C-alpha positions as a printed Julia matrix, in Angstrom:
312×3 Matrix{Float64}:
 103.07   91.9    84.37
 100.59   93.17   81.68
  96.95   93.62   83.07
  95.38   93.57   79.77
  96.37   90.0    79.03
  94.78   88.92   82.44
  91.59   90.86   81.22
  91.36   89.06   77.98
  92.41   85.03   78.94
  73.04  106.46   91.58
  72.53  103.32   92.2
  75.68  104.01   94.13
  75.8   102.49   97.63
  73.7   105.02   99.44
  73.49  103.18  102.64
  77.2   103.82  102.66
  76.92  107.59  101.51
  74.17  108.12  104.05
  73.46  111.5   105.43
  75.87  111.12  108.61
  78.59  110.5   105.87
  77.84  113.23  103.81
  77.79  115.41  106.68
  81.19  114.41  107.95
  82.85  114.91  104.5
  80.54  117.56  103.16
  83.61  119.92  103.0
  85.65  117.55  100.94
  84.48  118.78   97.53
  86.25  122.29   98.48
  89.07  121.02  100.46
  92.42  120.4    98.67
  92.83  116.88   97.46
  94.18  114.2   100.06
  96.54  111.15   99.34
  97.74  108.39  100.83
 100.32  105.91  100.02
  99.43  102.03   99.41
 102.12   99.5    98.07
 101.39   96.32   96.76
 103.52   93.04   96.78
 106.76   93.41   98.51
 108.57   91.7    95.86
 112.22   92.34   96.95
 114.99   91.24   95.06
 118.6    92.68   94.32
 119.6    94.5    91.21
 122.58   96.43   90.06
 120.85   99.73   90.6
 119.79   98.89   94.23
 119.74   95.91   96.44
 116.45   94.85   98.02
 117.62   95.85  101.24
 118.63   99.27  100.1
 115.36  100.06   98.06
 113.44   98.92  101.13
 115.3   101.25  103.28
 114.89  104.2   100.69
 111.15  104.0   100.53
 110.92  103.51  104.34
 113.19  106.97  104.41
 110.81  108.66  101.94
 107.84  108.18  103.85
 109.58  109.31  107.11
 110.66  112.28  105.45
 106.86  113.17  104.95
 105.9   111.91  108.1
 103.63  109.01  106.62
 102.37  105.86  107.5
 101.89  103.88  104.24
  99.88  100.66  103.69
 101.63   97.62  102.39
  99.68   94.85  100.88
 101.79   91.78  101.04
 102.05   88.8    98.61
 103.42   86.21  101.0
 105.58   84.42   98.66
 107.79   87.25   98.65
 108.65   87.27  102.18
 108.29   83.75  103.5
 112.05   83.28  104.12
 114.72   84.57  106.32
 116.02   87.07  104.18
 112.99   89.06  103.34
 110.54   88.82  106.55
 113.01   91.02  108.44
 112.48   93.69  105.69
 108.84   93.63  106.38
 109.46   93.8   109.99
 110.9    97.02  109.49
 107.51   98.4   108.0
 105.79   96.92  111.12
 108.31   98.47  113.49
 107.77  101.69  111.8
 103.93  101.78  112.18
 102.83  101.24  108.95
  99.74   99.19  107.81
 100.22   95.6   106.77
  97.46   93.93  104.56
  96.71   90.72  102.67
  97.46   90.41   98.93
  97.21   86.66   98.85
 100.1    84.35   99.6
 100.57   83.52   95.65
  99.54   86.64   93.81
  97.21   84.72   91.33
  94.43   86.06   89.27
  91.3    85.52   90.95
  88.73   85.35   87.83
  90.77   82.3    86.71
  91.17   80.2    90.05
  88.31   78.06   91.92
  87.0    79.71   94.78
  88.21   77.21   97.35
  91.7    77.35   95.91
  91.69   81.02   96.13
  90.15   81.63   99.56
  92.75   79.03  100.89
  95.63   81.04   99.61
  94.44   84.14  101.22
  93.93   82.28  104.79
  97.6    80.95  104.15
  98.93   84.62  103.71
  96.7    85.56  106.84
  98.68   82.81  109.05
 101.79   84.1   107.69
 101.29   87.86  108.4
  98.99   87.84  111.41
 101.84   87.78  114.04
 103.06   91.21  112.92
 101.36   93.79  115.41
 100.42   95.98  112.48
  98.83   93.32  110.49
  94.97   94.44  109.77
  92.24   92.62  108.24
  92.56   94.48  104.95
  92.57   92.51  101.68
  93.33   93.86   98.2
  93.05   91.68   94.86
  96.17   91.31   92.8
  95.43   93.2    89.49
  92.6    94.76   91.11
  90.36   91.95   89.57
  87.51   91.16   91.74
  85.5    88.46   89.43
  84.23   88.06   86.14
  80.58   87.26   87.05
  78.32   88.79   89.81
  78.35   85.28   91.27
  82.0    85.06   91.66
  82.18   88.56   92.73
  79.54   88.35   95.31
  80.6    84.8    96.82
  84.09   86.37   97.36
  82.55   89.34   99.04
  80.64   86.94  101.66
  83.79   85.32  102.28
  85.74   88.44  103.01
  83.16   89.66  105.22
  82.76   86.71  107.27
  86.58   86.51  107.65
  86.39   90.25  109.0
  88.1    91.51  105.93
  87.48   95.11  104.58
  88.44   95.67  100.8
  91.73   97.58  100.51
  90.2    99.72   97.57
  92.7   101.75   95.21
  91.22  105.2    94.16
  94.37  106.54   92.01
  95.52  103.36   90.06
  98.5   103.96   88.04
 101.07  101.86   85.97
 104.39  102.25   87.93
 105.0    98.68   87.26
 105.25   99.02   83.67
 107.56  102.34   83.99
 109.73  100.07   86.28
 109.69   96.98   83.92
 110.9    99.54   81.13
 113.7   101.0    83.32
 114.8    97.58   84.16
 115.04   96.27   80.81
 116.85   99.16   79.5
 119.45   99.36   82.08
 120.08   95.5    81.34
 120.6    96.58   77.75
 122.78   99.38   78.85
 124.11   99.66   82.46
 125.08  103.27   81.7
 121.43  104.3    81.35
 120.47  107.61   82.87
 117.4   107.18   85.04
 116.47  110.6    85.69
 114.33  110.7    82.42
 112.44  107.62   83.98
 111.77  109.51   87.03
 110.51  112.48   84.84
 108.1   110.29   83.16
 107.02  108.63   86.14
 106.14  111.88   87.98
 104.1   113.13   85.02
 102.26  109.87   84.99
 101.43  109.61   88.44
 100.17  113.35   88.1
  97.86  112.61   85.41
  96.6   109.92   86.7
  95.73  111.37   90.16
  94.06  114.4    88.83
  92.0   112.26   86.44
  90.7   110.03   89.27
  90.21  113.22   91.56
  88.24  114.88   88.96
  86.19  111.7    88.19
  85.42  111.13   91.89
  84.04  114.95   92.07
  81.82  114.41   88.93
  80.35  111.01   90.28
  80.28  111.75   93.94
  80.0   115.58   94.08
  83.13  115.8    96.37
  86.68  114.61   96.81
  87.77  111.62   98.6
  90.66  110.54  100.73
  92.73  108.9    97.79
  94.75  105.74   98.05
  97.48  105.65   95.61
  98.49  102.3    94.15
 102.11  101.8    93.67
 104.57   99.1    94.09
 107.94   97.84   95.78
 109.85   98.2    93.12
 113.14   99.98   91.83
 111.35  103.01   90.55
 109.9   103.89   93.97
 113.48  103.17   95.85
 114.66  105.93   93.47
 111.72  108.4    93.08
 109.04  107.72   95.97
 110.74  111.2    97.63
 110.12  113.13   94.43
 106.67  111.77   94.21
 105.54  112.89   97.54
 107.59  116.45   97.29
 105.81  116.85   93.89
 102.2   116.21   95.34
 102.8   118.35   98.17
 104.26  121.07   96.01
 101.11  121.0    94.01
  98.86  121.62   97.08
  97.82  118.11   97.73
  97.48  116.84  101.4
  99.74  113.69  102.17
  97.73  111.71  105.01
  98.19  108.15  106.54
  96.64  105.27  104.93
  94.48  104.36  107.65
  92.93  107.79  107.69
  92.35  107.56  103.96
  90.37  104.09  104.59
  88.25  106.03  107.19
  86.68  107.81  104.37
  83.03  106.16  104.06
  83.38  105.62  100.18
  85.65  102.61  101.12
  82.78  100.82  102.22
  81.34  101.17   98.73
  80.61   97.66   96.91
  80.04   98.6    93.45
  77.57   96.35   91.54
  79.58   95.92   88.35
  80.9    92.69   86.56
  83.81   92.31   85.66
  84.31   93.74   89.19
  87.41   95.61   89.9
  89.52   98.71   88.74
  90.14  101.93   90.91
  87.15  102.33   93.44
  86.2   105.65   91.61
  86.23  103.91   88.19
  84.07  101.18   89.31
  81.42  103.65   91.02
  81.5   105.75   87.84
  80.76  102.67   85.91
  77.99  101.62   88.22
  75.81  104.77   87.03
  75.93  104.15   83.43
  76.6   107.97   83.15
  80.45  108.36   82.53
  81.36  105.76   80.05
  82.84  108.45   77.81
  85.39  109.26   80.28
  86.12  105.32   81.2
  88.49  102.97   79.54
  89.1    99.24   79.99
  91.06   98.18   81.97
  91.56  101.44   83.96
  95.46  101.26   83.65
  97.75   99.26   81.51
 101.19   99.14   80.17
  99.55   99.37   76.88
  98.32  103.12   77.37
 101.86  104.19   78.35
 103.92  102.21   75.81
 103.52  104.74   72.86
 104.44  107.55   75.09
 107.71  106.08   76.38
 108.47  104.76   72.99
 108.15  108.23   71.66
 110.85  109.51   74.38
 113.14  106.5    73.61
 112.59  105.35   77.21
């Protein structure tokens, strides 16, 4: 799904970053970067490269290999059936955090408030029976509203409902690389998947180091990062290599709930349109880093020329 097409149709929150928060995380600027895995959608389907069940098992196995508990933000329409709900229960059984990603996975800026909030509640009703369900909400496409009024009305609803925003700090375009891989495989079932994995690792490293550097420029410290990736073929094939890459490069892999304990995740950047990576939004709020920001923060259009040049 191309984010740009959706986009087209400090004044930093000092209360959040108060002295107690600064003291608790004062050593973070010098510490090695920390990273948690968060996944979106749970769009499970069978594919010649990997069945949905096999992909789910491969992703869970990769997380277990590194002793990690991730966060899965579930769009209910993908699991509201007898085939896929047991796959989600496997995440619950392994103690991964399960959050709300709406039932229908629609683009908030174009939907009536009452319709969108009903969709959130519908998904909550579906998921709340899972013991590892938590009141974390993530906006599909990371879009939180076109206007201050739309943004603030939804923030008030989520607070009243007891939700925290499941913010992303390291955004990326794994969905685009995955789509290219599946298109190429459809045209040629003998496609070598390894170059896609190599491109993917390089892409994630580039984006992670960008957002970590930006956090240190904007906040004066590193943060406990939340990486956004998706439950897709690409991660079924390469998540283990992704985690090994970050570990080998000196990043500390942490559980998602540990990452969300960083005080930065209580921030509410006062920007409109609202959304993107939390680090991007905080940088935008200051008005000092526009030369380092692009809009949208991540999009397949940025990766297309690179993949075209490589024949991927």
